[in-house]
Structures are given as C-alpha cells and as structure tokens.
mmCIF file of N, CA and C in Angstrom:
data_model
loop_
_atom_site.group_PDB
_atom_site.id
_atom_site.type_symbol
_atom_site.label_atom_id
_atom_site.label_comp_id
_atom_site.label_asym_id
_atom_site.label_seq_id
_atom_site.Cartn_x
_atom_site.Cartn_y
_atom_site.Cartn_z
ATOM 1 N N MET A 1 -6.312 26.198 42.264
ATOM 2 C CA MET A 1 -6.174 25.268 41.148
ATOM 3 C C MET A 1 -6.957 23.770 41.622
ATOM 4 N N TRP A 2 -7.773 23.224 40.700
ATOM 5 C CA TRP A 2 -8.582 22.136 41.194
ATOM 6 C C TRP A 2 -7.610 20.905 40.984
ATOM 7 N N SER A 3 -6.826 20.766 39.984
ATOM 8 C CA SER A 3 -6.221 19.649 39.587
ATOM 9 C C SER A 3 -4.607 19.996 39.066
ATOM 10 N N SER A 4 -3.850 19.317 39.146
ATOM 11 C CA SER A 4 -2.612 19.279 38.784
ATOM 12 C C SER A 4 -2.225 17.793 38.105
ATOM 13 N N PRO A 5 -1.154 18.029 37.287
ATOM 14 C CA PRO A 5 -0.647 16.787 36.670
ATOM 15 C C PRO A 5 -0.335 15.906 37.710
ATOM 16 N N ASN A 6 0.323 16.234 38.790
ATOM 17 C CA ASN A 6 0.566 15.299 39.692
ATOM 18 C C ASN A 6 -0.540 14.588 40.603
ATOM 19 N N SER A 7 -1.611 15.443 40.826
ATOM 20 C CA SER A 7 -2.628 15.090 41.433
ATOM 21 C C SER A 7 -3.429 14.065 40.589
ATOM 22 N N ILE A 8 -3.462 14.254 39.145
ATOM 23 C CA ILE A 8 -4.135 13.290 38.345
ATOM 24 C C ILE A 8 -3.427 11.853 38.479
ATOM 25 N N LYS A 9 -2.053 11.960 38.400
ATOM 26 C CA LYS A 9 -1.355 10.714 38.607
ATOM 27 C C LYS A 9 -1.547 9.923 39.866
ATOM 28 N N GLU A 10 -1.877 10.755 41.014
ATOM 29 C CA GLU A 10 -2.135 10.042 42.440
ATOM 30 C C GLU A 10 -3.489 9.711 42.396
ATOM 31 N N THR A 11 -4.605 10.272 41.765
ATOM 32 C CA THR A 11 -5.668 9.914 41.770
ATOM 33 C C THR A 11 -5.886 8.472 40.860
ATOM 34 N N ALA A 12 -5.275 8.320 39.653
ATOM 35 C CA ALA A 12 -5.256 7.332 39.036
ATOM 36 C C ALA A 12 -4.623 6.160 39.819
ATOM 37 N N ALA A 13 -3.667 6.435 40.611
ATOM 38 C CA ALA A 13 -3.028 5.261 41.523
ATOM 39 C C ALA A 13 -4.048 4.601 42.384
ATOM 40 N N ARG A 14 -5.026 5.687 43.040
ATOM 41 C CA ARG A 14 -5.959 5.303 44.154
ATOM 42 C C ARG A 14 -6.908 4.556 43.348
ATOM 43 N N PHE A 15 -7.310 4.961 42.029
ATOM 44 C CA PHE A 15 -8.359 4.222 41.314
ATOM 45 C C PHE A 15 -7.815 2.870 41.047
ATOM 46 N N LYS A 16 -6.449 2.459 40.820
ATOM 47 C CA LYS A 16 -5.995 1.294 40.423
ATOM 48 C C LYS A 16 -5.989 0.637 41.618
ATOM 49 N N LYS A 17 -5.778 0.927 42.916
ATOM 50 C CA LYS A 17 -5.728 0.294 44.204
ATOM 51 C C LYS A 17 -6.902 -0.123 44.716
ATOM 52 N N PHE A 18 -7.977 0.748 44.425
ATOM 53 C CA PHE A 18 -9.316 0.547 44.760
ATOM 54 C C PHE A 18 -9.827 -0.785 43.810
ATOM 55 N N TYR A 19 -9.730 -0.497 42.449
ATOM 56 C CA TYR A 19 -10.316 -1.731 41.661
ATOM 57 C C TYR A 19 -9.313 -2.884 42.047
ATOM 58 N N LYS A 20 -8.195 -2.936 42.191
ATOM 59 C CA LYS A 20 -7.539 -4.131 42.489
ATOM 60 C C LYS A 20 -7.889 -4.834 43.759
ATOM 61 N N SER A 21 -8.585 -4.178 44.710
ATOM 62 C CA SER A 21 -9.029 -4.609 45.906
ATOM 63 C C SER A 21 -10.279 -5.326 45.354
ATOM 64 N N MET A 22 -11.212 -4.617 44.663
ATOM 65 C CA MET A 22 -12.398 -5.014 44.094
ATOM 66 C C MET A 22 -12.297 -6.240 43.468
ATOM 67 N N MET A 23 -11.483 -6.374 42.776
ATOM 68 C CA MET A 23 -10.999 -7.692 41.787
ATOM 69 C C MET A 23 -10.493 -8.695 42.775
ATOM 70 N N ASN A 24 -9.509 -8.597 43.795
ATOM 71 C CA ASN A 24 -9.214 -9.440 44.806
ATOM 72 C C ASN A 24 -10.456 -10.114 45.567
ATOM 73 N N HIS A 25 -11.589 -9.224 45.808
ATOM 74 C CA HIS A 25 -12.751 -9.819 46.532
ATOM 75 C C HIS A 25 -13.808 -10.203 45.613
ATOM 76 N N ASP A 26 -13.234 -10.636 44.368
ATOM 77 C CA ASP A 26 -14.303 -11.027 43.138
ATOM 78 C C ASP A 26 -15.681 -10.205 42.865
ATOM 79 N N LYS A 27 -15.358 -8.703 42.844
ATOM 80 C CA LYS A 27 -16.471 -7.712 42.640
ATOM 81 C C LYS A 27 -15.980 -7.064 41.328
ATOM 82 N N PHE A 28 -14.793 -7.240 40.680
ATOM 83 C CA PHE A 28 -14.374 -6.575 39.396
ATOM 84 C C PHE A 28 -13.724 -7.456 38.659
ATOM 85 N N LYS A 29 -14.013 -7.802 37.516
ATOM 86 C CA LYS A 29 -13.333 -8.661 36.583
ATOM 87 C C LYS A 29 -11.802 -8.458 36.239
ATOM 88 N N LYS A 30 -10.983 -9.718 36.332
ATOM 89 C CA LYS A 30 -9.657 -9.317 36.038
ATOM 90 C C LYS A 30 -9.359 -8.651 34.672
ATOM 91 N N ASP A 31 -10.110 -8.992 33.834
ATOM 92 C CA ASP A 31 -9.946 -8.437 32.316
ATOM 93 C C ASP A 31 -10.388 -6.999 32.315
ATOM 94 N N ASP A 32 -11.389 -6.600 33.332
ATOM 95 C CA ASP A 32 -11.628 -5.113 33.305
ATOM 96 C C ASP A 32 -10.792 -4.301 34.184
ATOM 97 N N TYR A 33 -10.072 -5.167 35.172
ATOM 98 C CA TYR A 33 -8.986 -4.461 35.681
ATOM 99 C C TYR A 33 -7.790 -4.059 34.722
ATOM 100 N N LYS A 34 -7.559 -5.041 34.219
ATOM 101 C CA LYS A 34 -6.376 -4.886 33.029
ATOM 102 C C LYS A 34 -6.704 -3.771 32.118
ATOM 103 N N CYS A 35 -7.981 -3.630 31.718
ATOM 104 C CA CYS A 35 -8.393 -2.663 30.985
ATOM 105 C C CYS A 35 -8.300 -1.425 31.492
ATOM 106 N N LEU A 36 -8.789 -1.089 32.915
ATOM 107 C CA LEU A 36 -8.402 0.257 33.550
ATOM 108 C C LEU A 36 -7.106 0.481 33.487
ATOM 109 N N CYS A 37 -6.148 -0.440 33.736
ATOM 110 C CA CYS A 37 -4.682 -0.176 34.195
ATOM 111 C C CYS A 37 -4.112 0.190 32.600
ATOM 112 N N ASP A 38 -4.391 -0.615 31.552
ATOM 113 C CA ASP A 38 -4.021 -0.061 30.261
ATOM 114 C C ASP A 38 -4.429 1.205 29.730
ATOM 115 N N THR A 39 -5.619 1.328 29.940
ATOM 116 C CA THR A 39 -6.294 3.011 29.813
ATOM 117 C C THR A 39 -5.245 3.777 30.608
ATOM 118 N N ILE A 40 -5.284 3.744 31.702
ATOM 119 C CA ILE A 40 -4.598 4.708 32.605
ATOM 120 C C ILE A 40 -3.067 4.997 32.016
ATOM 121 N N LYS A 41 -2.317 3.815 31.704
ATOM 122 C CA LYS A 41 -1.008 3.874 31.149
ATOM 123 C C LYS A 41 -1.177 4.578 29.743
ATOM 124 N N ASP A 42 -2.117 4.211 29.016
ATOM 125 C CA ASP A 42 -1.934 4.914 27.850
ATOM 126 C C ASP A 42 -2.595 6.420 27.824
ATOM 127 N N GLU A 43 -3.195 6.754 28.652
ATOM 128 C CA GLU A 43 -3.894 8.173 28.599
ATOM 129 C C GLU A 43 -3.124 9.063 29.494
ATOM 130 N N MET A 44 -2.536 8.486 30.422
ATOM 131 C CA MET A 44 -1.770 9.565 31.767
ATOM 132 C C MET A 44 -0.963 10.787 31.031
ATOM 133 N N LYS A 45 -0.141 10.519 30.016
ATOM 134 C CA LYS A 45 0.347 11.696 29.591
ATOM 135 C C LYS A 45 -0.348 12.797 29.004
ATOM 136 N N SER A 46 -1.493 12.330 28.191
ATOM 137 C CA SER A 46 -2.218 12.922 27.677
ATOM 138 C C SER A 46 -3.206 13.829 28.557
ATOM 139 N N TRP A 47 -3.691 13.349 29.550
ATOM 140 C CA TRP A 47 -4.522 13.680 30.771
ATOM 141 C C TRP A 47 -3.545 14.699 31.469
ATOM 142 N N GLN A 48 -2.380 14.652 31.916
ATOM 143 C CA GLN A 48 -1.381 15.623 32.460
ATOM 144 C C GLN A 48 -1.166 16.825 31.373
ATOM 145 N N GLU A 49 -0.894 16.561 30.211
ATOM 146 C CA GLU A 49 -0.636 17.621 29.506
ATOM 147 C C GLU A 49 -1.603 18.659 29.197
ATOM 148 N N SER A 50 -3.057 17.876 29.251
ATOM 149 C CA SER A 50 -4.015 18.538 29.110
ATOM 150 C C SER A 50 -4.388 19.441 30.311
ATOM 151 N N CYS A 51 -4.151 18.993 31.417
ATOM 152 C CA CYS A 51 -4.309 19.558 32.933
ATOM 153 C C CYS A 51 -3.309 20.885 32.839
ATOM 154 N N ASP A 52 -2.158 20.497 32.640
ATOM 155 C CA ASP A 52 -0.967 21.500 32.391
ATOM 156 C C ASP A 52 -1.294 22.662 31.736
ATOM 157 N N TYR A 53 -1.833 22.430 30.410
ATOM 158 C CA TYR A 53 -2.453 23.549 29.375
ATOM 159 C C TYR A 53 -3.398 24.321 30.090
ATOM 160 N N TYR A 54 -4.309 23.654 30.656
ATOM 161 C CA TYR A 54 -5.429 24.198 30.978
ATOM 162 C C TYR A 54 -5.042 25.205 32.202
ATOM 163 N N ASP A 55 -4.352 24.793 33.213
ATOM 164 C CA ASP A 55 -3.541 25.477 34.279
ATOM 165 C C ASP A 55 -2.723 26.623 33.984
ATOM 166 N N SER A 56 -2.323 26.573 32.914
ATOM 167 C CA SER A 56 -1.415 27.602 32.310
ATOM 168 C C SER A 56 -2.058 29.205 31.893
ATOM 169 N N GLY A 57 -3.448 28.965 31.924
ATOM 170 C CA GLY A 57 -4.366 29.916 31.677
ATOM 171 C C GLY A 57 -4.148 30.474 30.180
ATOM 172 N N LYS A 58 -3.836 29.546 29.261
ATOM 173 C CA LYS A 58 -3.761 29.783 27.815
ATOM 174 C C LYS A 58 -5.216 30.374 27.344
ATOM 175 N N PRO A 59 -5.555 31.268 26.604
ATOM 176 C CA PRO A 59 -6.716 31.358 26.402
ATOM 177 C C PRO A 59 -7.220 30.463 25.157
ATOM 178 N N ASN A 60 -8.759 30.457 25.068
ATOM 179 C CA ASN A 60 -9.284 29.455 24.024
ATOM 180 C C ASN A 60 -8.914 27.871 24.172
ATOM 181 N N TRP A 61 -8.605 27.539 25.431
ATOM 182 C CA TRP A 61 -8.563 26.166 25.454
ATOM 183 C C TRP A 61 -9.860 25.390 25.335
ATOM 184 N N ASP A 62 -9.645 24.525 24.542
ATOM 185 C CA ASP A 62 -11.011 23.529 24.439
ATOM 186 C C ASP A 62 -10.480 22.102 24.670
ATOM 187 N N PRO A 63 -11.052 21.636 25.816
ATOM 188 C CA PRO A 63 -10.739 20.256 26.330
ATOM 189 C C PRO A 63 -11.287 19.333 25.358
ATOM 190 N N PHE A 64 -12.239 19.773 24.241
ATOM 191 C CA PHE A 64 -12.905 18.600 23.714
ATOM 192 C C PHE A 64 -12.306 18.541 21.890
ATOM 193 N N LYS A 65 -11.125 19.341 22.037
ATOM 194 C CA LYS A 65 -10.742 19.533 20.679
ATOM 195 C C LYS A 65 -9.559 18.714 20.602
ATOM 196 N N PHE A 66 -9.704 17.843 19.642
ATOM 197 C CA PHE A 66 -8.348 16.926 19.466
ATOM 198 C C PHE A 66 -7.465 17.082 18.360
#
C-alpha cells in the first residue's frame, strides 16, 4: 500500500511544518501559509476518504470523478 488515510494526515502535517519554517524565514508569505493550512483543513477528510476508498480495492474507482 502506497498511502493510507493516516499517512496523508502525517504528510500534511510535515508540509505545514516545512512551510511554517519557510514563512518564519521570510521565504513564504503569511497569506500563502494561511491558504495552505485552510486548504489542508478543508480537504483532509476528502483526501482520506478517497484514499480509503481506493485502498479498499473497489472496482471502477475514478479519482477524478466528483
């Protein structure tokens, strides 16, 4: 298995930590960091559900179907 719902959450936390450090060193704008955090917060459940569904092995899974 390449990914799991938990690994998606862990990876998002690493992204936030990295970009917060970049922001603190004036290499990433505060507004962009807020946008990143908001996107992660808003999309996390969807990403985890998609991953869980894909990992379940259900046929005809289309990651681009909304």
